[in-house]
Amino acid sequence: MHDIVIRGGTILDGTGAPAFTGDVAIDGETIVAVGGKAGPAKRVIDANGLLVTPGWVDVHTHYDGQATWDPVLAPSSWHGVTTILFGNCGVGFAPVRKEHRNELIDLMEAVEDIPGTALAEGLNWEWESFPDYLDALARLPRTIDVAAQIPHHPLRVYIMGERGINREAATPDDIAAMSRLTEAAIRAGAFGFTTSRTYSHKTTAGELVPGHKAEEAELTGIGRALGAAGRGAFGMNSDFEDEAREFAWMTRLSKETGRPVWFLLTDRPTDPGRWRRLMQGVHGARSAGANITAQVAGRPVGVILGVATSLNPFSFRDSYRALDKLSAADRLARLRDPEVRQRILAEAPSERELARMGQFIRFVATRWDRMFVMGDPPDYEPTEDKSVAAIAARTNHTPDEIAYDYLAEGLDRFLFFPVVGYVHGDHEQIRELLLDPATLLGLSDGGAHCGQIVDSSLPSYMLSHWARDRRRGAGLPLPQLVKMQTSETADFFGFRDRGRLKPGLRADINLIDFDRLRLHQPEIVHDLPAGGRRLVQRADGYRATLVAGIPTFENGEETGARPGRLVRNGR
């Protein structure tokens, strides 16, 4: 007798094959049969009319800190994610010396908009080395599986101290030491190494991150550790200031080590042709024998603007900044004062405040044509007529007035500002990237950008938007969408026991009422340590999620089960 049989569902097995109807049988934490009619079970789950898929494998999150205290890791776990990978963008919390803990908190707060007060209270710092950090992760019972990569910035600071923070060039001894620790991290179970070389990533003081100017010798030296260990991927966020040079060293590194190299790819409002040039570079590198992949998002990466979020168009004006220390409710009340409204609307954005921002966030202050009323359910592919600029033109008001008065209606009023991924005003470029065999779906950023962005709902959106709801262009086949976030992500990073509904693999499974799958409007909660704020987003339509054969969510409610664990690469 089986432990569980999921009976009569529409099975999408994660391989991209067409859907078929049948049963899925589970014994312990393992799938033992897929398709056909399974025998009796201790528990039968009726899946008639439901999609049965593998659990989502989300490879771009930033739960590095939250995973040390929070067993549930919502909102990702609310959206059918059963495995998450963090340590992205070169930021994280290991290795670390005691005297540099605050610097790592500052980096995570600045780069990923995770409240520093929450990190300071939540992190217990039971580790110094990266293997110690993995051991700490392994000790916490959890709802879903977690995995980690070793990040460049903490590694550089650990080896070089203040020289690393000041972005001095690494010596051969520094590089050798970083390489040794990277290899040790990979052998202890890290799934790769990541770095960041973009001007969008700065400290809270506006300084560039430690690894920003790392030279080719440093990056190659660290990358060779992956080759020595024989596993792990090398990931990067780069501005590609010299595109040919960047592809040249990445190609050499991948060919020398035999390891995959990936980088984050988005369009840019200031360079609409960039994404296509970079994809040409990827295909050229692949033709030369390198394993290079572009990681892409499934919807525009957009900032959510509101009175209770981190940013809105008025956040850069001095009179608005004077309200920063107020609670959101008190700030809203002040904004409704006609004198305050008049004063803020009369001011121009402060260049001092803009200088602290990333290169594209600055547009939030002025690009009214790229701000849209978000709505409920939220619209991530809005038409031009929904922009603040267009509404202002129709109503004989200024864009400032339209945005101000809408946001002042309530704390649940949001404007959506697609920073990247929307340079042409629709999703056609995203669709082209998703269909390219040299791309990998990622960039959900679960756990990050707590007061600005909530893209951890991306797995649900991939199905509801691309397979069912898109009206402004062609969609994508449902079997392919499931494959993109199961077997493709699992295989790329080396999660060999999941990503497919196949006998012998781990029973990480979603049961989805596809017709009811729907995203809610984002909401602000204060459930991080020290009352830290974050945006979350809920979804309808998940009938059940199983991790290692145990239901963790049923009908949208957490069961309290903790079958999740730390996943170590190669084990």
XYZ file of C-alpha atoms in Angstrom:
571
model
C 0.000 0.000 0.000
C 1.347 3.411 -0.996
C 1.621 6.261 1.467
C -0.118 8.726 -0.863
C -1.759 8.429 -4.266
C -2.661 11.587 -6.176
C -5.569 10.264 -8.200
C -6.723 11.257 -11.674
C -4.880 14.558 -12.176
C -3.688 16.217 -15.371
C 0.016 15.461 -15.164
C 2.650 17.879 -16.471
C 5.788 15.950 -15.641
C 8.337 18.767 -16.004
C 9.982 17.419 -19.155
C 7.968 19.584 -21.552
C 5.961 16.563 -22.726
C 2.224 17.026 -23.331
C -0.096 16.631 -20.375
C -1.647 13.245 -19.650
C -4.140 11.959 -17.106
C -3.240 9.451 -14.441
C -2.120 8.820 -10.884
C 1.051 9.671 -9.003
C 2.046 7.257 -6.228
C 4.362 8.225 -3.358
C 6.143 6.073 -0.804
C 7.996 8.004 1.868
C 9.647 10.988 0.201
C 9.920 9.333 -3.211
C 7.730 9.115 -6.297
C 7.223 5.440 -7.179
C 4.741 5.574 -10.076
C 3.522 8.187 -12.564
C 0.574 7.631 -14.897
C -1.927 4.839 -15.185
C -3.901 3.571 -12.222
C -1.993 3.256 -8.942
C -2.946 0.807 -6.214
C -4.439 1.566 -2.794
C -2.931 4.135 -0.446
C -3.107 5.299 3.143
C -4.245 8.641 1.762
C -5.809 9.374 -1.607
C -5.842 12.945 -2.918
C -8.487 13.548 -5.573
C -6.808 15.542 -8.351
C -9.610 15.361 -10.898
C -9.582 18.650 -12.809
C -6.273 19.740 -11.286
C -2.805 20.158 -12.750
C -0.164 17.950 -11.122
C 3.332 19.377 -11.547
C 6.748 19.102 -9.928
C 7.417 21.681 -7.239
C 9.030 24.839 -8.598
C 12.825 25.130 -8.333
C 13.527 28.861 -7.913
C 17.203 29.579 -8.519
C 17.369 33.323 -7.906
C 16.382 34.321 -4.379
C 17.916 36.286 -1.514
C 16.727 34.444 1.577
C 20.343 34.263 2.850
C 19.431 35.860 6.167
C 15.759 34.952 6.468
C 16.537 31.256 5.965
C 18.484 31.268 9.239
C 15.413 32.149 11.324
C 12.263 31.598 9.235
C 11.185 27.992 8.490
C 8.386 28.904 6.058
C 10.071 31.355 3.656
C 6.894 32.901 2.367
C 5.864 34.283 -0.006
C 7.865 31.874 -2.191
C 6.408 28.848 -0.430
C 2.892 30.219 -1.014
C 3.519 29.982 -4.756
C 4.418 26.313 -5.035
C 8.180 26.768 -4.719
C 9.692 23.703 -3.055
C 13.405 24.448 -3.599
C 15.106 27.846 -3.412
C 18.673 28.863 -4.192
C 20.225 31.986 -2.651
C 23.673 33.585 -2.497
C 22.948 35.504 -5.697
C 24.381 38.835 -6.898
C 27.546 38.441 -4.822
C 25.828 39.272 -1.505
C 25.377 37.088 1.550
C 26.599 36.458 5.073
C 29.467 33.981 4.827
C 32.362 33.789 5.190
C 32.500 36.561 7.774
C 34.711 37.854 10.563
C 33.022 39.377 13.581
C 34.321 42.858 12.794
C 32.714 42.841 9.330
C 29.203 41.650 10.193
C 27.734 45.145 9.995
C 29.314 45.715 6.587
C 27.595 42.599 5.229
C 24.258 43.706 6.671
C 24.766 47.109 5.064
C 25.497 45.496 1.703
C 22.378 43.336 1.824
C 20.232 46.267 2.927
C 21.563 48.527 0.177
C 21.696 46.045 -2.704
C 18.595 43.994 -1.934
C 16.482 46.392 0.173
C 16.203 44.032 3.146
C 15.776 46.041 6.373
C 19.080 46.212 8.207
C 17.295 46.294 11.574
C 15.596 42.981 10.740
C 18.896 41.404 9.732
C 20.675 42.730 12.814
C 18.058 41.192 15.086
C 17.400 37.997 13.112
C 20.928 36.811 12.331
C 22.525 34.796 15.130
C 25.955 34.571 13.443
C 26.560 30.962 14.447
C 29.162 30.693 11.715
C 32.341 32.162 10.321
C 33.264 29.987 7.342
C 30.899 29.143 4.501
C 30.771 25.441 5.466
C 29.809 26.593 8.979
C 26.995 28.661 7.446
C 25.693 25.615 5.590
C 25.755 23.644 8.824
C 23.723 26.384 10.518
C 21.157 26.235 7.708
C 20.969 22.460 8.063
C 20.018 22.697 11.742
C 16.734 24.579 11.244
C 13.561 22.566 10.527
C 11.886 24.095 7.487
C 8.924 23.913 5.124
C 10.800 23.867 1.815
C 14.306 22.954 0.692
C 17.060 25.571 0.609
C 20.425 25.701 -1.129
C 23.198 28.274 -1.302
C 25.977 29.725 -3.449
C 29.100 31.415 -2.078
C 28.961 35.194 -2.714
C 31.940 37.242 -3.831
C 31.579 40.359 -1.664
C 31.740 38.610 1.745
C 34.518 36.353 0.447
C 36.574 39.342 -0.698
C 36.089 41.208 2.583
C 36.930 38.086 4.582
C 40.276 37.690 2.785
C 41.206 41.327 2.106
C 39.526 43.263 4.931
C 39.447 47.013 4.347
C 41.366 46.615 1.091
C 38.482 44.527 -0.203
C 35.873 47.026 0.962
C 37.847 49.813 -0.750
C 37.938 47.802 -3.998
C 41.718 47.583 -4.162
C 43.184 45.076 -6.613
C 43.595 41.576 -5.215
C 47.131 40.229 -4.944
C 48.063 36.727 -6.148
C 47.964 35.583 -2.515
C 44.492 37.106 -2.071
C 43.264 35.317 -5.180
C 44.750 32.005 -4.085
C 43.055 32.330 -0.691
C 39.692 33.195 -2.227
C 40.030 30.243 -4.583
C 40.776 27.857 -1.700
C 37.735 28.992 0.268
C 35.528 28.788 -2.807
C 36.599 25.215 -3.506
C 35.978 24.332 0.155
C 32.499 25.876 -0.075
C 31.681 23.912 -3.220
C 32.889 20.662 -1.671
C 30.780 21.435 1.420
C 27.682 21.739 -0.754
C 27.524 25.199 -2.357
C 25.936 25.224 -5.800
C 28.238 27.869 -7.212
C 29.810 31.299 -6.872
C 28.264 34.668 -7.707
C 29.527 38.215 -8.141
C 28.236 41.652 -9.130
C 29.857 44.271 -11.349
C 26.940 46.645 -11.894
C 26.692 50.314 -10.950
C 23.161 49.582 -9.735
C 24.617 47.882 -6.648
C 25.893 50.313 -4.021
C 26.243 50.475 -0.248
C 23.861 52.590 1.847
C 26.498 55.344 1.678
C 26.456 55.240 -2.116
C 29.800 53.437 -2.499
C 30.275 50.670 -5.056
C 30.244 47.093 -3.749
C 33.586 45.382 -2.898
C 33.783 43.176 -5.977
C 32.686 45.783 -8.505
C 36.130 46.420 -9.996
C 37.515 42.898 -9.556
C 39.960 42.194 -12.364
C 39.871 39.253 -14.702
C 42.687 37.512 -12.825
C 40.631 37.550 -9.615
C 37.440 36.288 -11.224
C 39.248 33.619 -13.211
C 41.244 32.511 -10.203
C 38.085 32.044 -8.163
C 36.307 30.396 -11.079
C 39.023 27.777 -11.370
C 37.962 26.507 -7.931
C 34.720 25.302 -9.497
C 36.690 23.403 -12.096
C 38.856 21.838 -9.392
C 35.755 20.747 -7.466
C 34.092 19.511 -10.655
C 30.726 21.105 -9.925
C 29.002 24.432 -9.380
C 28.058 27.340 -11.644
C 29.671 30.793 -11.926
C 27.073 33.592 -11.838
C 27.396 37.316 -12.442
C 25.510 40.589 -12.640
C 27.393 42.957 -14.950
C 26.836 46.187 -16.834
C 28.908 44.788 -19.737
C 30.664 48.105 -20.213
C 33.039 46.361 -22.618
C 30.862 43.636 -24.054
C 33.536 41.930 -26.140
C 36.015 41.805 -23.266
C 33.426 40.476 -20.815
C 32.400 37.657 -23.135
C 36.032 36.862 -23.907
C 37.020 36.097 -20.305
C 33.739 34.316 -19.549
C 34.275 32.121 -22.595
C 37.832 31.302 -21.544
C 36.714 30.543 -17.993
C 33.931 28.193 -19.035
C 36.073 26.342 -21.550
C 38.985 25.987 -19.122
C 36.937 24.825 -16.146
C 34.146 22.980 -17.902
C 31.666 24.756 -15.644
C 28.589 26.744 -16.681
C 28.744 30.536 -16.525
C 25.560 32.574 -16.286
C 24.712 36.255 -16.066
C 21.568 38.293 -15.496
C 20.093 39.757 -18.664
C 17.491 42.502 -18.878
C 16.843 45.262 -21.345
C 17.722 48.845 -20.498
C 15.584 51.910 -21.059
C 18.725 53.798 -22.114
C 19.923 51.094 -24.535
C 16.995 49.213 -26.124
C 19.244 47.059 -28.315
C 21.491 45.830 -25.501
C 19.617 42.622 -24.742
C 19.780 41.460 -28.342
C 23.516 42.194 -28.581
C 24.173 40.254 -25.394
C 22.190 37.278 -26.645
C 24.304 37.352 -29.788
C 27.323 37.243 -27.484
C 25.889 34.208 -25.670
C 25.337 32.312 -28.893
C 28.796 33.266 -30.130
C 30.366 31.961 -26.925
C 28.397 28.737 -27.195
C 29.541 28.294 -30.772
C 33.112 28.626 -29.482
C 32.563 25.775 -27.045
C 31.663 27.668 -23.862
C 28.690 26.901 -21.606
C 27.277 30.392 -21.118
C 23.642 31.136 -20.293
C 21.619 34.301 -19.762
C 19.271 34.237 -16.785
C 16.094 36.182 -17.588
C 12.860 37.252 -15.898
C 9.368 36.174 -16.912
C 7.853 39.620 -16.440
C 9.175 43.191 -16.146
C 11.193 43.878 -13.019
C 9.111 46.692 -11.606
C 9.201 48.891 -8.531
C 5.969 49.173 -6.565
C 5.430 52.792 -5.567
C 3.292 53.742 -2.589
C 3.143 55.694 0.646
C 4.120 52.598 2.663
C 6.752 51.238 0.255
C 10.410 52.222 0.029
C 9.946 54.564 -2.910
C 7.465 56.712 -4.735
C 7.901 59.638 -7.152
C 8.072 62.092 -4.248
C 10.656 60.222 -2.167
C 13.396 62.396 -3.647
C 11.845 65.704 -2.568
C 13.046 67.268 0.668
C 9.600 67.995 2.087
C 8.613 64.377 1.608
C 11.868 63.160 3.165
C 10.931 65.148 6.271
C 8.075 62.663 6.780
C 10.304 59.576 6.648
C 10.357 58.915 10.381
C 6.554 58.845 10.641
C 4.580 55.640 10.536
C 2.938 54.932 7.191
C -0.481 55.825 8.584
C 0.753 59.116 10.033
C 2.615 59.922 6.822
C -0.574 59.317 4.839
C -2.488 61.674 7.116
C 0.128 64.379 6.647
C 0.093 63.945 2.872
C -3.624 64.670 2.880
C -2.958 68.105 4.402
C -3.434 70.657 1.580
C -0.430 72.693 2.709
C 1.854 69.666 2.709
C 0.531 68.667 -0.705
C 1.207 72.125 -2.115
C 4.726 72.224 -0.668
C 5.747 68.798 -1.986
C 4.282 69.378 -5.435
C 6.146 72.681 -5.723
C 9.544 71.042 -5.171
C 11.901 69.438 -7.671
C 13.634 66.118 -6.952
C 16.819 66.562 -4.935
C 19.981 65.715 -6.867
C 21.546 64.729 -3.548
C 18.886 62.068 -3.003
C 18.970 60.886 -6.614
C 22.741 60.377 -6.429
C 22.248 57.669 -3.798
C 20.072 55.613 -6.099
C 20.916 52.991 -8.705
C 21.252 54.159 -12.267
C 17.690 53.298 -13.341
C 15.822 53.886 -10.080
C 16.464 57.586 -10.685
C 13.778 57.455 -13.401
C 11.150 56.938 -10.674
C 11.374 60.665 -9.977
C 10.497 61.888 -13.453
C 9.296 59.237 -15.928
C 5.538 59.636 -15.545
C 5.039 57.818 -18.852
C 6.463 54.668 -17.239
C 4.282 54.704 -14.109
C 1.027 52.779 -14.191
C -1.874 52.258 -11.830
C -1.314 48.704 -10.611
C -4.885 47.600 -9.950
C -6.289 44.422 -8.410
C -5.569 41.951 -9.863
C -2.277 43.617 -10.772
C -1.548 44.319 -14.422
C 2.094 43.654 -15.382
C 1.565 44.391 -19.090
C -0.272 47.727 -18.955
C -1.073 49.741 -22.037
C 0.228 53.274 -22.535
C -3.153 54.836 -21.760
C -2.895 53.577 -18.154
C 0.256 55.584 -17.460
C 0.226 58.551 -15.118
C 1.290 60.778 -18.015
C -1.644 59.647 -20.157
C -4.161 60.046 -17.340
C -2.819 63.541 -16.692
C -3.182 64.482 -20.348
C -6.807 63.311 -20.369
C -7.784 65.126 -17.193
C -5.983 68.452 -17.553
C -3.880 67.832 -14.435
C -0.132 67.578 -14.049
C 1.364 64.078 -13.689
C 2.616 65.055 -10.218
C -0.940 65.797 -9.114
C -2.340 62.562 -10.553
C 0.302 60.428 -8.857
C 0.153 62.294 -5.552
C -3.625 62.227 -5.231
C -3.889 58.567 -6.207
C -1.251 57.456 -3.694
C -2.838 59.609 -0.987
C -6.115 57.697 -1.333
C -4.766 54.894 0.869
C -1.900 52.651 1.856
C -3.169 50.027 -0.587
C -2.812 52.313 -3.601
C 0.218 51.385 -5.707
C 1.823 52.569 -8.925
C 3.828 50.058 -10.959
C 7.086 51.283 -12.496
C 8.712 48.648 -14.773
C 12.396 49.489 -14.422
C 13.642 46.879 -16.905
C 11.901 44.437 -19.208
C 9.452 46.948 -20.630
C 11.434 49.187 -22.934
C 8.989 48.533 -25.803
C 5.846 48.750 -23.673
C 4.837 45.094 -23.902
C 6.100 41.572 -23.210
C 7.235 40.592 -26.690
C 10.918 40.935 -25.836
C 10.413 38.821 -22.693
C 8.670 36.156 -24.736
C 11.525 36.062 -27.250
C 14.045 35.654 -24.440
C 12.046 32.906 -22.734
C 11.923 30.948 -25.982
C 15.671 31.211 -26.589
C 17.393 27.902 -25.720
C 20.367 29.839 -24.287
C 18.326 31.411 -21.457
C 17.262 30.233 -18.021
C 14.251 31.495 -16.076
C 15.142 33.297 -12.848
C 15.133 36.703 -11.200
C 12.210 36.142 -8.823
C 14.369 37.775 -6.110
C 12.356 36.072 -3.368
C 13.171 37.553 0.024
C 14.675 40.736 -1.453
C 13.612 44.275 -2.314
C 11.241 44.070 0.630
C 9.840 47.572 0.281
C 10.065 47.933 -3.509
C 9.466 44.725 -5.457
C 7.661 41.435 -4.892
C 8.473 39.096 -7.753
C 8.485 35.890 -5.700
C 5.028 35.329 -7.235
C 6.711 34.815 -10.607
C 6.143 31.004 -10.703
C 2.377 31.495 -10.422
C 2.433 34.352 -12.918
C 4.284 32.244 -15.470
C 1.299 29.917 -15.653
C -1.605 32.341 -15.268
C -0.291 35.051 -17.610
C 1.675 33.204 -20.261
C -0.545 30.121 -20.591
C -3.994 31.654 -20.003
C -4.456 35.408 -19.594
C -2.190 37.247 -21.998
C -4.178 39.411 -24.432
C -1.541 41.688 -25.989
C 0.289 38.959 -27.884
C 0.952 35.256 -28.054
C 1.319 33.162 -24.929
C 3.446 30.093 -24.245
C 2.582 26.386 -23.990
C 1.787 25.181 -20.492
C 4.108 22.122 -20.613
C 7.012 24.383 -21.579
C 6.236 26.836 -18.771
C 6.300 24.016 -16.242
C 9.592 22.727 -17.647
C 11.164 26.204 -17.417
C 10.825 26.272 -13.644
C 11.327 22.607 -12.804
C 13.661 20.378 -14.807
C 15.453 23.245 -16.576
C 16.389 25.114 -13.412
C 17.107 21.906 -11.488
C 19.326 20.455 -14.214
C 21.294 23.651 -14.765
C 22.448 23.893 -11.158
C 22.739 20.177 -10.487
C 19.653 19.339 -8.409
C 19.584 15.787 -9.698
C 16.820 14.337 -7.508
C 13.990 16.733 -8.413
C 12.404 18.775 -11.194
C 10.441 15.915 -12.793
C 7.563 13.658 -11.887
C 9.465 10.438 -12.352
C 9.808 7.261 -10.269
C 12.818 7.434 -7.983
C 12.847 11.236 -7.670
C 11.890 13.353 -4.690
C 8.138 13.828 -4.272
C 8.017 17.631 -4.495
C 4.637 18.227 -6.131
C 2.045 20.940 -6.775
C -1.688 20.409 -7.302
C -3.093 23.476 -9.055
C -6.626 24.537 -9.950
C -5.505 26.238 -13.137
C -8.795 28.014 -13.805
C -8.679 29.639 -10.347
C -4.982 30.506 -10.362
C -4.880 34.230 -9.637
C -2.471 36.710 -8.076
C -3.662 39.120 -5.419
C -2.528 42.726 -5.220
C 0.724 43.086 -3.243
C 0.367 44.043 0.402
C 2.635 45.432 3.101
C 3.235 43.389 6.249
C 5.537 43.959 9.223
C 6.511 40.405 10.158
C 10.300 40.511 9.876
C 12.418 40.703 13.050
C 12.252 44.107 14.759
C 8.935 44.683 12.979
C 10.655 44.923 9.615
C 8.479 45.771 6.624
C 8.117 43.760 3.462
C 5.850 43.374 0.463
C 4.132 40.025 0.031
C 1.758 38.712 -2.605
C -0.723 35.897 -2.260
C -2.293 33.624 -4.840
C -5.434 31.552 -5.227
C -5.444 28.212 -7.000
C -2.895 26.043 -5.181
C -4.878 23.080 -3.900
C -1.818 21.462 -2.318
C 1.981 21.516 -2.251
C 3.991 18.487 -1.160
C 7.647 18.519 -0.137
C 9.354 15.128 0.134
C 5.949 13.469 -0.020
C 4.466 15.484 2.847
C 1.740 18.114 2.310
C 3.051 21.491 3.444
C 0.159 23.587 2.118
C -3.430 22.511 1.521
C -6.081 24.838 0.105
C -3.743 27.774 0.620
C -3.171 27.071 4.310
C 0.101 25.977 5.869
C -0.080 22.482 7.421
C 2.773 23.064 9.868
C 4.819 20.181 8.449
C 8.582 20.758 8.202
C 9.963 18.245 5.682
C 12.345 20.738 4.087
C 16.110 20.592 4.446
C 19.370 22.057 3.265
C 20.339 20.597 -0.109
C 24.077 20.183 -0.624
C 25.515 20.040 -4.112
C 26.832 16.609 -5.029
C 25.133 14.845 -2.111
